[in-house]
Amino acid sequence: MERRISQRYGPFFEPIHSLEREYQRTRPNNAPRSLVLNTGTVVDAAGSGYVELGKTKVIVAVQGPRPPIRIRGGVENTMNGRITCEVVKSSFCYYSYESTRMANVGRGVSEEERLLSTRLVRVFEPIVILDKYPKCSIDLYVVILEDDGSAFAAMTLATSLALADASIEIISVVSSVTVAISTKQEYLVDPDRTESECAVGLITVSLPLHAAQLCEIQHTGKLSIQVWLSAVQLAVEVAQTIGNSMCQFLLQEMEKNETPSLCS
Amino acid sequence: MYAVSKAEKAYLLDTIETGTRLDGRQLFEYRPISLQVGVLPSASGSSRLRLGETEVLVGVKVEVGDVVESSNDNVQLLFTVECSGSASADFLGREAESWSSELQNALESAYRAANVFDDERLSLVPGKFCWLFKVDILVLDTGGNMMDAISMATRTALSTTLVPRVHIVQSEGSFELEIDDNPDACDTLKVEKAPTFLTFSLIGNHFVLDPSIQEETCARGKLSVAVDANGDICHVYSFGLLDAVELSRLLTIIKKTGKVLLNRLDECVKNGESS
């Protein structure tokens, strides 16, 4: 039995070439899809966030800081906290051969989900101030409700919201965006599923908003160095605008929830 | 699990600050690489590579398989990475799975992007049969930087792989494949387009190429880039806070080093020696 991760979501009802020809992007190349943000979606969690990027929908719940549930050898004695993550793709998040087969077999953690959770932990390890939570674990539970491209970017945004909602100390809000390079060498910001599949290159960049640094870059596809660098540049710019609107949203939410102080 | 004490870590950071490393290397220098090909007689192609303390064994098995999902590829590559439990305590239990799926995924995506086997000679019956190259990678020992060792070993194993000549016989609408009677009638694969990975660790404020296991433990980030001989990027994965300005500088280094490394590998295979 071979274990493979399929990057393609097919099979479609028509071959990919014809999809590419007929497909028309309805918004400008450098515009992301409409963004919906929400916090406090999950009542029982310490903090939660919900993000919609077009049709991509992701919900994240944060539990903790709390004592680790599953203690691994040696870990409980560390003076730093740790982050664990569990990603679940809903069985209806996209139509694919893999997912239909999965539904029949009954599912454990798939390889793709495991990779996504390691990636998410790695993005947030330098961001969360783990020194402040010794011997604790911060657990992230991610559900991808629908995946119409750029799911990892949506996951990162939602986790940022959830961490802020849980009042966990972080050095900055993390913003993230995916850029696809189409066969015509166009840069498509925040591609949907069709665009990601037809792309020759797909770059996801995550960055903390208040530091001139990058948290994570993942790129697949073959590109020359020049093209790649300019695509990263574009991704950084767009991620910053997305991050700014996310900060505004968080400030609004905070003002809404602020209870009037007793003294005045 | 490998661990370093606070004093060791401080010493390592100080050394790197001065521009050298604990084993005397420069910041952008590889450890000595030794290479053996044809180590597994039953495989179609194999190699064993040692990069410092890291040791990997790669075997390639060539089969004819059915085409899946209406793809037009002549060749389907299947990578399996297995991290031996004897190599490191990290590879016991579920940790091993996440390691191997990560390495496997990176290799798969880099080879898919590079479109390595776009070769007329490898064409079987398009849309019906294709070549299936099963690449089994076994990590025997870890001394840091598994990704680079694996990618180099995979490339050399594929470059020594022999593909038997096949005649296609068409009868009543169905195809039959006949392998040439002469067992010596084999083609070697062209792997010029195959990428190799170059991995940097971010230690303090410096990037170091080909990190050893001590350096990996002290690192706060990683940058792994797959380049082919033209210097095109096939796969990038990085984590940890890194400066965006550094990227372009590193990429020029990557392009240069990648080219030298690939040439050196090809030379070694051709001359049958190790460096």
Coordinates of C-alpha atoms in Angstrom, one line a residue:
Chain A
M1 CA 0.0 0.0 0.0
E2 CA 1.7 3.2 -1.1
R3 CA 1.2 6.4 0.9
R4 CA 1.0 9.4 -1.2
I5 CA -0.2 12.9 -0.8
S6 CA -2.1 14.1 -3.8
Q7 CA -1.6 17.8 -4.5
R8 CA -4.2 17.7 -7.1
Y9 CA -7.8 17.7 -6.1
G10 CA -9.1 16.0 -9.2
P11 CA -10.7 14.0 -10.8
F12 CA -12.9 16.7 -12.3
F13 CA -15.7 16.1 -14.6
E14 CA -13.7 17.7 -17.4
P15 CA -9.9 17.6 -18.0
I16 CA -7.9 20.4 -16.5
H17 CA -6.9 21.9 -19.9
S18 CA -10.4 22.8 -20.9
L19 CA -11.0 24.2 -17.4
E20 CA -8.1 26.5 -17.8
R21 CA -9.2 27.8 -21.1
E22 CA -12.7 28.6 -20.0
Y23 CA -11.8 29.9 -16.6
Q24 CA -12.0 33.7 -16.2
R25 CA -10.8 35.4 -13.1
T26 CA -13.5 37.9 -12.1
R27 CA -11.5 40.1 -9.9
P28 CA -8.2 41.9 -10.5
N29 CA -5.1 39.7 -10.3
N30 CA -3.8 41.5 -7.2
A31 CA -7.0 41.5 -5.2
P32 CA -7.7 38.8 -2.6
R33 CA -11.2 37.4 -2.3
S34 CA -13.7 38.8 0.2
L35 CA -12.6 38.2 3.7
V36 CA -14.9 37.3 6.6
L37 CA -13.5 37.3 10.1
N38 CA -15.1 36.3 13.4
T39 CA -13.9 35.6 16.9
G40 CA -15.5 33.7 19.7
T41 CA -17.2 31.3 17.3
V42 CA -16.6 28.3 19.6
V43 CA -18.1 28.9 23.1
D44 CA -16.2 26.4 25.1
A45 CA -12.8 27.2 23.8
A46 CA -10.4 29.6 25.4
G47 CA -10.4 31.5 22.1
S48 CA -11.6 30.8 18.6
G49 CA -11.4 32.3 15.2
Y50 CA -13.3 31.8 12.0
V51 CA -12.1 32.9 8.6
E52 CA -13.7 32.9 5.2
L53 CA -11.6 33.6 2.1
G54 CA -14.1 33.4 -0.7
K55 CA -15.5 29.9 -0.3
T56 CA -12.6 28.6 1.8
K57 CA -13.9 28.4 5.4
V58 CA -11.7 27.5 8.4
I59 CA -12.5 27.4 12.0
V60 CA -9.8 27.3 14.8
A61 CA -10.3 26.8 18.5
V62 CA -7.5 27.3 21.0
Q63 CA -7.4 25.5 24.3
G64 CA -5.0 26.5 27.0
P65 CA -2.5 27.4 28.3
R66 CA -3.1 24.2 30.2
P67 CA -1.1 21.3 31.5
P68 CA -0.2 19.0 28.6
I69 CA -2.7 16.2 28.2
R70 CA -0.4 13.8 26.5
I71 CA 2.9 13.8 28.2
R72 CA 5.9 12.8 26.2
G73 CA 9.2 11.8 27.7
G74 CA 11.2 14.8 28.9
V75 CA 8.8 17.4 27.6
E76 CA 6.9 18.1 30.8
N77 CA 10.1 19.5 32.4
T78 CA 10.9 22.1 29.8
M79 CA 10.6 25.7 30.9
N80 CA 9.0 26.7 27.7
G81 CA 5.4 26.0 26.8
R82 CA 4.6 24.1 23.7
I83 CA 2.1 24.2 20.9
T84 CA 0.2 21.2 19.7
C85 CA -2.1 21.2 16.7
E86 CA -4.7 19.0 15.2
V87 CA -6.0 19.7 11.8
V88 CA -9.2 18.0 10.5
K89 CA -10.4 18.4 6.9
S90 CA -14.1 17.9 6.7
S91 CA -15.1 15.0 4.5
F92 CA -17.0 17.4 2.3
C93 CA -14.3 20.1 2.0
Y94 CA -13.8 19.3 -1.6
Y95 CA -14.7 16.6 -4.1
S96 CA -11.9 14.3 -4.8
Y97 CA -11.1 10.7 -5.4
E98 CA -9.1 10.6 -2.2
S99 CA -11.9 12.0 -0.1
T100 CA -14.6 9.7 -1.5
R101 CA -12.4 6.8 -0.8
M102 CA -11.7 8.1 2.7
A103 CA -15.3 8.3 3.5
N104 CA -15.8 4.7 2.7
V105 CA -12.9 3.4 4.7
G106 CA -13.4 5.6 7.7
R107 CA -10.6 7.9 8.5
G108 CA -7.7 8.4 10.8
V109 CA -5.4 11.4 10.5
S110 CA -4.4 11.7 6.9
E111 CA -0.9 12.5 5.8
E112 CA -2.0 15.9 4.4
E113 CA -3.6 16.8 7.7
R114 CA -0.5 15.8 9.6
L115 CA 1.7 18.0 7.3
L116 CA -0.6 20.9 7.7
S117 CA -0.5 20.7 11.5
T118 CA 3.3 20.5 11.6
R119 CA 3.4 23.6 9.4
L120 CA 1.0 25.5 11.5
V121 CA 2.9 24.7 14.7
R122 CA 6.1 25.9 13.1
V123 CA 4.6 29.2 12.0
F124 CA 3.4 30.0 15.5
E125 CA 6.3 28.6 17.6
P126 CA 8.4 31.8 17.2
I127 CA 5.3 34.0 17.4
V128 CA 3.8 32.9 20.7
I129 CA 5.9 34.0 23.7
L130 CA 6.4 30.5 24.9
D131 CA 8.7 31.5 27.9
K132 CA 5.6 32.9 29.6
Y133 CA 3.8 29.5 29.7
P134 CA 6.3 27.1 31.3
K135 CA 5.2 23.5 31.4
C136 CA 2.0 24.3 29.6
S137 CA 0.6 23.4 26.3
I138 CA -1.4 25.5 24.0
D139 CA -3.6 23.3 21.8
L140 CA -4.9 24.4 18.4
Y141 CA -7.8 22.6 16.9
V142 CA -8.4 23.4 13.3
V143 CA -11.3 22.4 11.1
I144 CA -11.2 23.1 7.4
L145 CA -14.9 23.3 6.5
E146 CA -14.4 24.0 2.9
D147 CA -11.3 24.2 0.8
D148 CA -11.4 26.3 -2.3
G149 CA -7.7 27.1 -2.5
S150 CA -5.4 29.0 -0.1
A151 CA -6.5 26.9 2.9
F152 CA -3.3 27.2 4.7
A153 CA -3.4 31.0 4.5
A154 CA -6.9 30.9 5.9
M155 CA -5.8 28.6 8.7
T156 CA -3.0 30.9 9.7
L157 CA -5.3 33.9 9.8
A158 CA -7.9 32.1 11.8
T159 CA -5.2 30.9 14.3
S160 CA -4.0 34.4 14.7
L161 CA -7.5 35.5 15.6
A162 CA -8.1 32.6 17.9
L163 CA -4.8 33.3 19.8
A164 CA -5.7 36.9 20.2
D165 CA -9.2 36.0 21.3
A166 CA -7.7 33.6 23.9
S167 CA -5.4 36.5 25.2
I168 CA -2.3 34.4 24.6
E169 CA 0.7 36.6 24.4
I170 CA 2.1 36.8 20.9
I171 CA 4.8 39.1 19.5
S172 CA 2.6 40.0 16.6
V173 CA -0.5 39.1 14.7
V174 CA 0.4 36.7 11.8
S175 CA -0.9 37.4 8.4
S176 CA -0.6 35.0 5.4
V177 CA -1.4 34.9 1.8
T178 CA -1.0 32.6 -1.2
V179 CA 0.1 33.7 -4.6
A180 CA -0.2 31.6 -7.7
I181 CA 1.9 32.1 -10.9
S182 CA -0.3 31.2 -13.8
T183 CA 0.9 29.7 -17.1
K184 CA 0.8 33.1 -18.6
Q185 CA 3.2 34.4 -15.9
E186 CA 0.6 36.4 -14.2
Y187 CA 0.6 36.7 -10.4
L188 CA -2.7 35.7 -9.0
V189 CA -3.2 36.7 -5.4
D190 CA -5.3 34.4 -3.2
P191 CA -6.0 31.8 -5.9
D192 CA -9.1 29.6 -5.7
R193 CA -8.9 25.9 -6.4
T194 CA -8.9 26.0 -10.1
E195 CA -6.3 28.6 -10.2
S196 CA -4.0 26.7 -7.7
E197 CA -4.3 23.6 -9.8
C198 CA -3.4 25.2 -13.1
A199 CA -0.6 27.3 -11.6
V200 CA 3.0 26.7 -12.5
G201 CA 4.0 28.0 -9.1
L202 CA 2.3 28.3 -5.8
I203 CA 3.8 30.3 -2.9
T204 CA 2.3 30.7 0.6
V205 CA 4.0 33.3 2.7
S206 CA 3.2 34.0 6.4
L207 CA 4.6 37.0 8.2
P208 CA 4.3 38.7 11.5
L209 CA 2.7 42.1 11.0
H210 CA 4.9 44.2 13.2
A211 CA 8.3 42.9 12.2
A212 CA 10.1 43.1 8.9
Q213 CA 10.5 39.3 8.8
L214 CA 8.9 36.2 7.4
C215 CA 7.6 33.3 9.4
E216 CA 7.1 30.7 6.8
I217 CA 7.5 30.3 3.0
Q218 CA 6.2 27.3 1.1
H219 CA 6.7 27.1 -2.6
T220 CA 5.9 24.4 -5.1
G221 CA 6.5 24.5 -8.8
K222 CA 9.4 25.6 -11.0
L223 CA 10.3 29.2 -11.2
S224 CA 13.4 31.3 -11.9
I225 CA 14.8 33.2 -9.0
Q226 CA 13.8 36.6 -10.2
V227 CA 10.1 35.7 -10.7
W228 CA 10.1 33.9 -7.4
L229 CA 11.5 36.9 -5.5
S230 CA 9.0 39.3 -7.1
A231 CA 6.1 36.9 -6.2
V232 CA 7.3 36.8 -2.6
Q233 CA 7.5 40.6 -2.6
L234 CA 3.9 40.9 -3.9
A235 CA 2.7 38.3 -1.3
V236 CA 4.3 40.3 1.5
E237 CA 2.5 43.5 0.4
V238 CA -0.9 41.8 0.2
A239 CA -0.3 40.0 3.5
Q240 CA 0.3 43.3 5.1
T241 CA -2.9 44.8 4.0
I242 CA -4.8 41.7 5.0
G243 CA -3.1 41.8 8.4
N244 CA -4.0 45.5 8.9
S245 CA -7.7 44.8 8.3
M246 CA -7.4 41.9 10.7
C247 CA -5.9 44.2 13.4
Q248 CA -8.7 46.7 12.8
F249 CA -11.3 44.0 13.3
L250 CA -9.6 42.8 16.5
L251 CA -9.6 46.4 17.9
Q252 CA -13.3 46.8 17.0
E253 CA -14.2 43.5 18.7
M254 CA -12.2 44.6 21.8
E255 CA -14.1 47.9 22.0
K256 CA -17.4 46.1 21.7
N257 CA -16.6 43.7 24.5
E258 CA -15.1 46.3 26.8
T259 CA -17.1 46.5 30.0
P260 CA -17.4 50.0 31.5
S261 CA -15.0 50.3 34.5
L262 CA -16.7 50.6 37.9
C263 CA -14.8 53.6 39.1
S264 CA -16.1 56.1 36.6
Chain B
M1 CA 16.5 12.9 21.0
Y2 CA 19.7 14.9 20.5
A3 CA 20.2 17.6 23.2
V4 CA 22.8 20.3 23.8
S5 CA 23.6 22.0 27.0
K6 CA 23.3 25.7 27.5
A7 CA 27.1 26.1 27.6
E8 CA 27.5 24.1 24.3
K9 CA 24.8 26.2 22.7
A10 CA 26.4 29.5 23.7
Y11 CA 29.8 28.3 22.4
L12 CA 28.3 27.3 19.1
L13 CA 26.5 30.6 18.7
D14 CA 29.7 32.5 19.5
T15 CA 31.7 30.5 17.0
I16 CA 29.2 31.1 14.3
E17 CA 29.3 34.8 15.1
T18 CA 33.0 34.8 14.1
G19 CA 32.3 33.2 10.8
T20 CA 33.5 29.6 11.4
R21 CA 31.8 26.5 12.7
L22 CA 32.6 23.9 15.3
D23 CA 33.9 21.5 12.8
G24 CA 36.1 24.1 11.1
R25 CA 33.9 24.7 8.1
Q26 CA 33.0 28.0 6.5
L27 CA 29.3 29.1 6.8
F28 CA 28.5 28.0 3.3
E29 CA 30.5 24.8 3.0
Y30 CA 29.3 21.2 2.8
R31 CA 30.7 18.4 4.9
P32 CA 32.7 15.7 3.0
I33 CA 30.4 13.6 0.9
S34 CA 31.1 10.0 0.1
L35 CA 29.1 8.1 -2.5
Q36 CA 28.7 4.5 -3.6
V37 CA 26.5 3.4 -6.5
G38 CA 25.1 0.0 -7.4
V39 CA 25.1 -1.3 -3.8
L40 CA 21.9 -3.2 -4.1
P41 CA 22.2 -5.9 -6.8
S42 CA 18.5 -6.6 -6.9
A43 CA 17.4 -3.0 -7.5
S44 CA 17.4 -1.3 -10.8
G45 CA 19.5 1.4 -9.5
S46 CA 20.9 2.2 -6.0
S47 CA 23.2 4.4 -4.1
R48 CA 24.5 4.9 -0.7
L49 CA 25.6 8.4 0.4
R50 CA 27.3 9.7 3.5
L51 CA 27.2 13.4 4.3
G52 CA 29.2 13.8 7.5
E53 CA 27.4 11.5 9.9
T54 CA 24.2 11.3 7.9
E55 CA 23.9 8.1 5.9
V56 CA 21.2 7.2 3.5
L57 CA 20.5 4.2 1.2
V58 CA 18.4 4.6 -1.9
G59 CA 17.0 1.8 -4.1
V60 CA 15.0 2.3 -7.3
K61 CA 12.8 -0.3 -8.7
V62 CA 11.4 0.0 -12.2
E63 CA 8.0 -1.4 -13.0
V64 CA 5.3 -0.9 -15.6
G65 CA 2.2 0.5 -14.1
D66 CA -1.3 1.6 -15.2
V67 CA -1.8 5.3 -15.8
V68 CA -3.9 7.0 -13.1
E69 CA -6.3 9.9 -13.3
S70 CA -5.9 10.6 -17.0
S71 CA -2.4 12.0 -16.7
N72 CA -0.1 12.1 -19.7
D73 CA 3.1 11.4 -17.8
N74 CA 5.4 8.7 -19.1
V75 CA 6.8 8.2 -15.6
Q76 CA 5.3 8.0 -12.3
L77 CA 7.6 8.5 -9.3
L78 CA 6.7 7.0 -6.0
F79 CA 8.9 8.0 -3.1
T80 CA 9.0 6.2 0.2
V81 CA 11.2 7.5 3.0
E82 CA 11.8 5.3 5.9
C83 CA 13.6 6.6 8.9
S84 CA 15.3 3.7 10.7
G85 CA 14.6 3.6 14.4
S86 CA 18.2 2.7 15.0
A87 CA 19.3 6.0 13.5
S88 CA 17.8 8.3 16.1
A89 CA 15.5 8.2 19.1
D90 CA 13.4 10.8 17.2
F91 CA 12.4 8.1 14.8
L92 CA 10.6 6.0 17.3
G93 CA 6.8 5.8 17.2
R94 CA 4.8 8.5 15.5
E95 CA 7.6 11.0 15.2
A96 CA 9.1 8.8 12.4
E97 CA 5.9 9.1 10.4
S98 CA 5.9 12.9 10.4
W99 CA 9.5 13.0 9.5
S100 CA 9.1 10.7 6.6
S101 CA 6.0 12.2 5.3
E102 CA 7.6 15.6 5.3
L103 CA 10.7 14.5 3.5
Q104 CA 8.6 12.5 1.1
N105 CA 6.3 15.4 0.3
A106 CA 9.2 17.7 -0.3
L107 CA 10.9 15.3 -2.7
E108 CA 7.7 14.5 -4.5
S109 CA 6.8 18.1 -5.1
A110 CA 10.4 19.1 -6.2
Y111 CA 10.5 16.2 -8.7
R112 CA 7.0 17.0 -10.0
A113 CA 7.9 20.6 -10.5
A114 CA 11.2 19.9 -12.2
N115 CA 9.4 17.5 -14.6
V116 CA 12.5 15.4 -14.7
F117 CA 11.6 12.5 -17.0
D118 CA 10.2 14.4 -19.9
D119 CA 11.9 11.9 -22.2
E120 CA 10.7 10.5 -25.5
R121 CA 12.5 7.2 -25.0
L122 CA 10.4 6.5 -21.9
S123 CA 7.1 6.7 -23.7
L124 CA 5.1 3.5 -23.4
V125 CA 1.4 3.5 -24.3
P126 CA 0.2 7.0 -23.5
G127 CA -2.9 7.0 -21.4
K128 CA -2.6 3.3 -20.7
F129 CA 0.8 2.2 -19.4
C130 CA 3.5 4.2 -17.8
W131 CA 6.8 3.6 -16.1
L132 CA 6.5 3.3 -12.4
F133 CA 9.7 4.2 -10.5
K134 CA 9.6 3.2 -6.9
V135 CA 12.2 5.1 -5.0
D136 CA 12.8 3.6 -1.6
I137 CA 14.9 5.7 0.7
L138 CA 16.2 4.4 4.0
V139 CA 17.9 6.8 6.5
L140 CA 20.5 4.7 8.2
D141 CA 22.1 7.4 10.4
T142 CA 21.3 11.0 11.2
G143 CA 23.9 13.7 11.6
G144 CA 21.7 16.6 10.5
N145 CA 20.6 17.7 7.1
M146 CA 18.7 14.6 6.0
M147 CA 17.0 16.5 3.2
D148 CA 20.1 17.3 1.2
A149 CA 21.6 13.8 1.7
I150 CA 18.4 12.2 0.5
S151 CA 18.0 14.4 -2.5
M152 CA 21.6 13.8 -3.6
A153 CA 21.4 10.1 -3.1
T154 CA 18.1 9.9 -5.0
R155 CA 19.5 11.8 -7.9
T156 CA 22.5 9.5 -8.1
A157 CA 20.4 6.4 -7.7
L158 CA 18.2 7.5 -10.5
S159 CA 21.1 8.4 -12.7
T160 CA 22.4 4.8 -12.4
T161 CA 19.0 3.2 -12.9
L162 CA 18.7 0.9 -15.9
V163 CA 15.4 0.8 -17.7
P164 CA 14.8 -2.3 -19.9
R165 CA 13.9 -1.9 -23.5
V166 CA 10.3 -2.8 -24.1
H167 CA 8.5 -3.6 -27.4
I168 CA 4.9 -2.8 -27.6
V169 CA 2.8 -5.4 -29.4
Q170 CA -0.6 -4.4 -30.4
S171 CA -3.2 -7.2 -30.8
E172 CA -6.9 -6.8 -31.2
G173 CA -7.0 -3.4 -29.6
S174 CA -5.1 -4.4 -26.5
F175 CA -1.5 -3.7 -25.9
E176 CA 1.1 -6.2 -24.7
L177 CA 4.5 -5.3 -23.5
E178 CA 7.4 -7.5 -24.3
I179 CA 10.8 -7.0 -22.6
D180 CA 13.8 -7.3 -24.9
D181 CA 15.4 -10.8 -24.8
N182 CA 18.8 -9.3 -24.4
P183 CA 19.2 -8.5 -20.7
D184 CA 21.9 -6.0 -21.6
A185 CA 19.5 -3.9 -23.7
C186 CA 18.9 -1.2 -21.2
D187 CA 18.7 2.6 -21.2
T188 CA 20.1 4.8 -18.6
L189 CA 18.0 7.6 -17.3
K190 CA 18.7 11.2 -18.0
V191 CA 18.7 13.1 -14.8
E192 CA 20.0 16.5 -15.8
K193 CA 16.8 18.2 -14.8
A194 CA 16.7 16.5 -11.4
P195 CA 16.9 19.0 -8.6
T196 CA 18.9 18.9 -5.4
F197 CA 18.0 20.4 -2.1
L198 CA 20.2 22.9 -0.2
T199 CA 19.3 23.4 3.4
F200 CA 20.3 26.3 5.6
S201 CA 19.8 26.6 9.4
L202 CA 19.3 30.0 10.9
I203 CA 21.5 30.2 14.0
G204 CA 21.6 33.5 15.8
N205 CA 21.6 35.9 12.9
H206 CA 23.5 33.8 10.5
F207 CA 22.5 31.2 7.9
V208 CA 24.7 28.1 7.7
L209 CA 24.6 25.6 4.9
D210 CA 24.5 21.9 5.6
P211 CA 23.8 22.0 9.3
S212 CA 25.1 19.3 11.5
I213 CA 22.9 17.8 14.2
Q214 CA 24.2 20.1 16.9
E215 CA 23.6 23.1 14.7
E216 CA 20.1 21.9 13.9
T217 CA 19.3 21.6 17.5
C218 CA 20.4 25.1 18.2
A219 CA 18.7 26.6 15.1
R220 CA 15.7 28.9 15.3
G221 CA 14.8 28.4 11.7
K222 CA 15.4 26.5 8.5
L223 CA 15.4 27.3 4.8
S224 CA 15.3 24.4 2.4
V225 CA 15.4 25.1 -1.4
A226 CA 15.4 22.7 -4.3
V227 CA 17.3 23.9 -7.3
D228 CA 18.1 22.3 -10.6
A229 CA 21.2 22.8 -12.8
N230 CA 19.8 25.9 -14.4
G231 CA 19.4 27.6 -11.0
D232 CA 15.6 27.5 -11.2
I233 CA 13.7 27.0 -7.9
C234 CA 11.6 23.8 -7.7
H235 CA 10.6 23.8 -4.0
V236 CA 11.0 26.1 -1.1
Y237 CA 10.2 25.5 2.5
S238 CA 11.2 27.8 5.3
F239 CA 10.2 28.4 8.9
G240 CA 11.4 30.5 11.7
L241 CA 11.7 34.3 11.6
L242 CA 14.0 35.3 8.8
D243 CA 14.7 38.7 7.2
A244 CA 13.2 39.2 3.8
V245 CA 16.3 41.0 2.7
E246 CA 18.5 38.0 3.3
L247 CA 16.5 35.9 0.9
S248 CA 17.9 37.4 -2.4
R249 CA 21.4 37.1 -1.1
L250 CA 20.9 33.5 -0.1
L251 CA 19.3 32.6 -3.4
T252 CA 22.4 33.7 -5.4
I253 CA 24.5 31.6 -3.1
I254 CA 22.1 28.7 -3.6
K255 CA 22.2 29.0 -7.4
K256 CA 26.0 29.0 -7.4
T257 CA 26.5 26.2 -4.9
G258 CA 23.7 24.1 -6.4
K259 CA 25.4 24.2 -9.8
V260 CA 28.8 23.2 -8.4
L261 CA 27.3 20.4 -6.4
L262 CA 25.3 19.0 -9.2
N263 CA 28.3 19.0 -11.6
R264 CA 30.4 17.4 -8.9
L265 CA 27.8 14.6 -8.4
D266 CA 27.6 13.9 -12.1
E267 CA 31.3 13.8 -12.4
C268 CA 31.7 11.4 -9.5
V269 CA 29.1 9.0 -11.0
K270 CA 30.8 9.1 -14.3
N271 CA 34.3 8.6 -13.0
G272 CA 33.3 6.0 -10.5
E273 CA 35.1 7.7 -7.6
S274 CA 34.0 9.3 -4.4
S275 CA 34.8 12.7 -3.0

